[in-house]
Amino acid sequence: MLSCLGLRKDYVTERGAVAAVAGIDLQVAAGRFAAIIGRSGSGKSSLMAMIGGLSRPSAGRVVVNGTDIWDLTENELAAFRNRRIGYVFQFASLLPTLRLIDNVALPAMLNRGGNAGDTYARASALLGQMGLGDHLDAYPSEVSAGEQRRAVIARALINDPAMILADEPTSDLDEQTEIEIMDELLAVNRERGTTLILVTHNLALAEQAEQIVHIAGGEIVE
């Protein structure tokens, strides 16, 4: 599913170039749940941004489901991200002026040629699976942080992606809501066979993963 080869990300600072990610090789099999752990500033989020096609590597390759994503044109990469990768970020990242159902449907509506009726039916079903069937017409500000996060998971699933990237998706939630959100993500992984890659500082969450990747100083450590 995922192969990172010699992946590197350098940032230019007043003190010179800094390697946020310093030549990482990483393999994650299809359908696996992998957790990436490490201290703040270790390079976790920089790695995820390159894996997800959001930040171009300074060097190296990212191959997702057989596609070398950084060899794609900008338009091809945008289409690939939309169809094949689902994102669950640290903060809910819902568009505040759209209803929950509109937020969930949006990525599918961006796939030109899709049927709006079918798309909204699927969005409604996904929100129902997340326990939000009574909040389809609610705006993000009208639901709780945990409910917003469930809507984000529904949005990540709307195009039936091969891989979900979750970057600290529970860090601002209370313990019970954190458990509920992780249960939803694990259900997606186990029941749908969707590859799940989770960045977390929570070792208890990481221990549920089949593969744990520990990063320090931009490198994988044992």
JSON list of N, CA and C in Angstrom, two decimals, residues 122-163:
[
{"chain": "A", "resi": 122, "resn": "ARG", "atom": "N", "xyz": [-25.21, 8.84, 0.10]},
{"chain": "A", "resi": 122, "resn": "ARG", "atom": "CA", "xyz": [-24.06, 8.19, 0.72]},
{"chain": "A", "resi": 122, "resn": "ARG", "atom": "C", "xyz": [-23.56, 9.01, 1.91]},
{"chain": "A", "resi": 123, "resn": "ALA", "atom": "N", "xyz": [-23.54, 10.34, 1.77]},
{"chain": "A", "resi": 123, "resn": "ALA", "atom": "CA", "xyz": [-23.12, 11.20, 2.87]},
{"chain": "A", "resi": 123, "resn": "ALA", "atom": "C", "xyz": [-24.05, 11.02, 4.07]},
{"chain": "A", "resi": 124, "resn": "SER", "atom": "N", "xyz": [-25.35, 10.95, 3.80]},
{"chain": "A", "resi": 124, "resn": "SER", "atom": "CA", "xyz": [-26.32, 10.75, 4.87]},
{"chain": "A", "resi": 124, "resn": "SER", "atom": "C", "xyz": [-26.10, 9.42, 5.57]},
{"chain": "A", "resi": 125, "resn": "ALA", "atom": "N", "xyz": [-25.85, 8.37, 4.78]},
{"chain": "A", "resi": 125, "resn": "ALA", "atom": "CA", "xyz": [-25.62, 7.04, 5.35]},
{"chain": "A", "resi": 125, "resn": "ALA", "atom": "C", "xyz": [-24.37, 7.03, 6.22]},
{"chain": "A", "resi": 126, "resn": "LEU", "atom": "N", "xyz": [-23.30, 7.66, 5.76]},
{"chain": "A", "resi": 126, "resn": "LEU", "atom": "CA", "xyz": [-22.05, 7.69, 6.52]},
{"chain": "A", "resi": 126, "resn": "LEU", "atom": "C", "xyz": [-22.24, 8.45, 7.83]},
{"chain": "A", "resi": 127, "resn": "LEU", "atom": "N", "xyz": [-22.92, 9.57, 7.78]},
{"chain": "A", "resi": 127, "resn": "LEU", "atom": "CA", "xyz": [-23.17, 10.32, 9.01]},
{"chain": "A", "resi": 127, "resn": "LEU", "atom": "C", "xyz": [-24.04, 9.51, 9.96]},
{"chain": "A", "resi": 128, "resn": "GLY", "atom": "N", "xyz": [-24.97, 8.76, 9.40]},
{"chain": "A", "resi": 128, "resn": "GLY", "atom": "CA", "xyz": [-25.78, 7.87, 10.24]},
{"chain": "A", "resi": 128, "resn": "GLY", "atom": "C", "xyz": [-24.93, 6.82, 10.93]},
{"chain": "A", "resi": 129, "resn": "GLN", "atom": "N", "xyz": [-23.98, 6.25, 10.19]},
{"chain": "A", "resi": 129, "resn": "GLN", "atom": "CA", "xyz": [-23.08, 5.24, 10.78]},
{"chain": "A", "resi": 129, "resn": "GLN", "atom": "C", "xyz": [-22.23, 5.84, 11.90]},
{"chain": "A", "resi": 130, "resn": "MET", "atom": "N", "xyz": [-21.98, 7.13, 11.83]},
{"chain": "A", "resi": 130, "resn": "MET", "atom": "CA", "xyz": [-21.19, 7.81, 12.86]},
{"chain": "A", "resi": 130, "resn": "MET", "atom": "C", "xyz": [-22.05, 8.35, 14.00]},
{"chain": "A", "resi": 131, "resn": "GLY", "atom": "N", "xyz": [-23.32, 7.99, 13.99]},
{"chain": "A", "resi": 131, "resn": "GLY", "atom": "CA", "xyz": [-24.22, 8.44, 15.05]},
{"chain": "A", "resi": 131, "resn": "GLY", "atom": "C", "xyz": [-24.70, 9.87, 14.89]},
{"chain": "A", "resi": 132, "resn": "LEU", "atom": "N", "xyz": [-24.63, 10.38, 13.66]},
{"chain": "A", "resi": 132, "resn": "LEU", "atom": "CA", "xyz": [-25.00, 11.77, 13.42]},
{"chain": "A", "resi": 132, "resn": "LEU", "atom": "C", "xyz": [-26.21, 11.89, 12.50]},
{"chain": "A", "resi": 133, "resn": "GLY", "atom": "N", "xyz": [-27.01, 10.84, 12.44]},
{"chain": "A", "resi": 133, "resn": "GLY", "atom": "CA", "xyz": [-28.16, 10.86, 11.55]},
{"chain": "A", "resi": 133, "resn": "GLY", "atom": "C", "xyz": [-29.16, 11.95, 11.87]},
{"chain": "A", "resi": 134, "resn": "ASP", "atom": "N", "xyz": [-29.17, 12.42, 13.12]},
{"chain": "A", "resi": 134, "resn": "ASP", "atom": "CA", "xyz": [-30.11, 13.49, 13.51]},
{"chain": "A", "resi": 134, "resn": "ASP", "atom": "C", "xyz": [-29.51, 14.88, 13.34]},
{"chain": "A", "resi": 135, "resn": "HIS", "atom": "N", "xyz": [-28.27, 14.93, 12.82]},
{"chain": "A", "resi": 135, "resn": "HIS", "atom": "CA", "xyz": [-27.59, 16.23, 12.73]},
{"chain": "A", "resi": 135, "resn": "HIS", "atom": "C", "xyz": [-27.15, 16.55, 11.30]},
{"chain": "A", "resi": 136, "resn": "LEU", "atom": "N", "xyz": [-27.80, 15.97, 10.32]},
{"chain": "A", "resi": 136, "resn": "LEU", "atom": "CA", "xyz": [-27.39, 16.18, 8.93]},
{"chain": "A", "resi": 136, "resn": "LEU", "atom": "C", "xyz": [-27.38, 17.66, 8.54]},
{"chain": "A", "resi": 137, "resn": "ASP", "atom": "N", "xyz": [-28.36, 18.41, 9.02]},
{"chain": "A", "resi": 137, "resn": "ASP", "atom": "CA", "xyz": [-28.51, 19.81, 8.63]},
{"chain": "A", "resi": 137, "resn": "ASP", "atom": "C", "xyz": [-27.85, 20.77, 9.62]},
{"chain": "A", "resi": 138, "resn": "ALA", "atom": "N", "xyz": [-27.19, 20.22, 10.63]},
{"chain": "A", "resi": 138, "resn": "ALA", "atom": "CA", "xyz": [-26.51, 21.08, 11.61]},
{"chain": "A", "resi": 138, "resn": "ALA", "atom": "C", "xyz": [-25.24, 21.66, 11.02]},
{"chain": "A", "resi": 139, "resn": "TYR", "atom": "N", "xyz": [-24.87, 22.83, 11.51]},
{"chain": "A", "resi": 139, "resn": "TYR", "atom": "CA", "xyz": [-23.59, 23.44, 11.13]},
{"chain": "A", "resi": 139, "resn": "TYR", "atom": "C", "xyz": [-22.54, 23.03, 12.17]},
{"chain": "A", "resi": 140, "resn": "PRO", "atom": "N", "xyz": [-21.25, 23.05, 11.80]},
{"chain": "A", "resi": 140, "resn": "PRO", "atom": "CA", "xyz": [-20.21, 22.60, 12.73]},
{"chain": "A", "resi": 140, "resn": "PRO", "atom": "C", "xyz": [-20.29, 23.25, 14.11]},
{"chain": "A", "resi": 141, "resn": "SER", "atom": "N", "xyz": [-20.62, 24.52, 14.16]},
{"chain": "A", "resi": 141, "resn": "SER", "atom": "CA", "xyz": [-20.67, 25.21, 15.45]},
{"chain": "A", "resi": 141, "resn": "SER", "atom": "C", "xyz": [-21.81, 24.74, 16.34]},
{"chain": "A", "resi": 142, "resn": "GLU", "atom": "N", "xyz": [-22.74, 23.97, 15.76]},
{"chain": "A", "resi": 142, "resn": "GLU", "atom": "CA", "xyz": [-23.91, 23.53, 16.49]},
{"chain": "A", "resi": 142, "resn": "GLU", "atom": "C", "xyz": [-23.76, 22.13, 17.08]},
{"chain": "A", "resi": 143, "resn": "VAL", "atom": "N", "xyz": [-22.60, 21.51, 16.87]},
{"chain": "A", "resi": 143, "resn": "VAL", "atom": "CA", "xyz": [-22.35, 20.17, 17.41]},
{"chain": "A", "resi": 143, "resn": "VAL", "atom": "C", "xyz": [-21.06, 20.19, 18.22]},
{"chain": "A", "resi": 144, "resn": "SER", "atom": "N", "xyz": [-20.85, 19.13, 19.00]},
{"chain": "A", "resi": 144, "resn": "SER", "atom": "CA", "xyz": [-19.68, 19.07, 19.88]},
{"chain": "A", "resi": 144, "resn": "SER", "atom": "C", "xyz": [-18.41, 18.76, 19.09]},
{"chain": "A", "resi": 145, "resn": "ALA", "atom": "N", "xyz": [-17.27, 18.90, 19.78]},
{"chain": "A", "resi": 145, "resn": "ALA", "atom": "CA", "xyz": [-15.98, 18.61, 19.14]},
{"chain": "A", "resi": 145, "resn": "ALA", "atom": "C", "xyz": [-15.91, 17.16, 18.69]},
{"chain": "A", "resi": 146, "resn": "GLY", "atom": "N", "xyz": [-16.41, 16.25, 19.52]},
{"chain": "A", "resi": 146, "resn": "GLY", "atom": "CA", "xyz": [-16.41, 14.85, 19.14]},
{"chain": "A", "resi": 146, "resn": "GLY", "atom": "C", "xyz": [-17.30, 14.57, 17.95]},
{"chain": "A", "resi": 147, "resn": "GLU", "atom": "N", "xyz": [-18.45, 15.22, 17.89]},
{"chain": "A", "resi": 147, "resn": "GLU", "atom": "CA", "xyz": [-19.35, 15.05, 16.75]},
{"chain": "A", "resi": 147, "resn": "GLU", "atom": "C", "xyz": [-18.74, 15.63, 15.48]},
{"chain": "A", "resi": 148, "resn": "GLN", "atom": "N", "xyz": [-18.03, 16.74, 15.62]},
{"chain": "A", "resi": 148, "resn": "GLN", "atom": "CA", "xyz": [-17.32, 17.28, 14.47]},
{"chain": "A", "resi": 148, "resn": "GLN", "atom": "C", "xyz": [-16.30, 16.28, 13.95]},
{"chain": "A", "resi": 149, "resn": "ARG", "atom": "N", "xyz": [-15.58, 15.64, 14.87]},
{"chain": "A", "resi": 149, "resn": "ARG", "atom": "CA", "xyz": [-14.55, 14.68, 14.46]},
{"chain": "A", "resi": 149, "resn": "ARG", "atom": "C", "xyz": [-15.18, 13.48, 13.76]},
{"chain": "A", "resi": 150, "resn": "ARG", "atom": "N", "xyz": [-16.35, 13.04, 14.22]},
{"chain": "A", "resi": 150, "resn": "ARG", "atom": "CA", "xyz": [-17.04, 11.94, 13.54]},
{"chain": "A", "resi": 150, "resn": "ARG", "atom": "C", "xyz": [-17.46, 12.36, 12.13]},
{"chain": "A", "resi": 151, "resn": "ALA", "atom": "N", "xyz": [-17.88, 13.61, 11.98]},
{"chain": "A", "resi": 151, "resn": "ALA", "atom": "CA", "xyz": [-18.23, 14.10, 10.65]},
{"chain": "A", "resi": 151, "resn": "ALA", "atom": "C", "xyz": [-17.01, 14.11, 9.74]},
{"chain": "A", "resi": 152, "resn": "VAL", "atom": "N", "xyz": [-15.85, 14.44, 10.30]},
{"chain": "A", "resi": 152, "resn": "VAL", "atom": "CA", "xyz": [-14.61, 14.43, 9.51]},
{"chain": "A", "resi": 152, "resn": "VAL", "atom": "C", "xyz": [-14.28, 13.02, 9.05]},
{"chain": "A", "resi": 153, "resn": "ILE", "atom": "N", "xyz": [-14.50, 12.03, 9.92]},
{"chain": "A", "resi": 153, "resn": "ILE", "atom": "CA", "xyz": [-14.26, 10.64, 9.53]},
{"chain": "A", "resi": 153, "resn": "ILE", "atom": "C", "xyz": [-15.21, 10.26, 8.39]},
{"chain": "A", "resi": 154, "resn": "ALA", "atom": "N", "xyz": [-16.48, 10.66, 8.51]},
{"chain": "A", "resi": 154, "resn": "ALA", "atom": "CA", "xyz": [-17.43, 10.40, 7.43]},
{"chain": "A", "resi": 154, "resn": "ALA", "atom": "C", "xyz": [-16.97, 11.05, 6.13]},
{"chain": "A", "resi": 155, "resn": "ARG", "atom": "N", "xyz": [-16.50, 12.28, 6.22]},
{"chain": "A", "resi": 155, "resn": "ARG", "atom": "CA", "xyz": [-15.99, 12.97, 5.02]},
{"chain": "A", "resi": 155, "resn": "ARG", "atom": "C", "xyz": [-14.80, 12.24, 4.43]},
{"chain": "A", "resi": 156, "resn": "ALA", "atom": "N", "xyz": [-13.92, 11.73, 5.29]},
{"chain": "A", "resi": 156, "resn": "ALA", "atom": "CA", "xyz": [-12.74, 11.00, 4.81]},
{"chain": "A", "resi": 156, "resn": "ALA", "atom": "C", "xyz": [-13.12, 9.73, 4.07]},
{"chain": "A", "resi": 157, "resn": "LEU", "atom": "N", "xyz": [-14.30, 9.19, 4.36]},
{"chain": "A", "resi": 157, "resn": "LEU", "atom": "CA", "xyz": [-14.73, 7.92, 3.76]},
{"chain": "A", "resi": 157, "resn": "LEU", "atom": "C", "xyz": [-15.58, 8.08, 2.51]},
{"chain": "A", "resi": 158, "resn": "ILE", "atom": "N", "xyz": [-15.99, 9.31, 2.19]},
{"chain": "A", "resi": 158, "resn": "ILE", "atom": "CA", "xyz": [-17.00, 9.50, 1.16]},
{"chain": "A", "resi": 158, "resn": "ILE", "atom": "C", "xyz": [-16.56, 8.96, -0.20]},
{"chain": "A", "resi": 159, "resn": "ASN", "atom": "N", "xyz": [-15.27, 9.00, -0.50]},
{"chain": "A", "resi": 159, "resn": "ASN", "atom": "CA", "xyz": [-14.77, 8.49, -1.78]},
{"chain": "A", "resi": 159, "resn": "ASN", "atom": "C", "xyz": [-14.17, 7.10, -1.66]},
{"chain": "A", "resi": 160, "resn": "ASP", "atom": "N", "xyz": [-14.46, 6.41, -0.56]},
{"chain": "A", "resi": 160, "resn": "ASP", "atom": "CA", "xyz": [-13.98, 5.05, -0.32]},
{"chain": "A", "resi": 160, "resn": "ASP", "atom": "C", "xyz": [-12.46, 4.96, -0.55]},
{"chain": "A", "resi": 161, "resn": "PRO", "atom": "N", "xyz": [-11.66, 5.72, 0.22]},
{"chain": "A", "resi": 161, "resn": "PRO", "atom": "CA", "xyz": [-10.22, 5.78, -0.02]},
{"chain": "A", "resi": 161, "resn": "PRO", "atom": "C", "xyz": [-9.52, 4.48, 0.35]},
{"chain": "A", "resi": 162, "resn": "ALA", "atom": "N", "xyz": [-8.35, 4.28, -0.24]},
{"chain": "A", "resi": 162, "resn": "ALA", "atom": "CA", "xyz": [-7.54, 3.11, 0.10]},
{"chain": "A", "resi": 162, "resn": "ALA", "atom": "C", "xyz": [-6.82, 3.30, 1.42]},
{"chain": "A", "resi": 163, "resn": "MET", "atom": "N", "xyz": [-6.59, 4.57, 1.80]},
{"chain": "A", "resi": 163, "resn": "MET", "atom": "CA", "xyz": [-5.78, 4.86, 2.98]},
{"chain": "A", "resi": 163, "resn": "MET", "atom": "C", "xyz": [-6.34, 6.08, 3.70]}
]
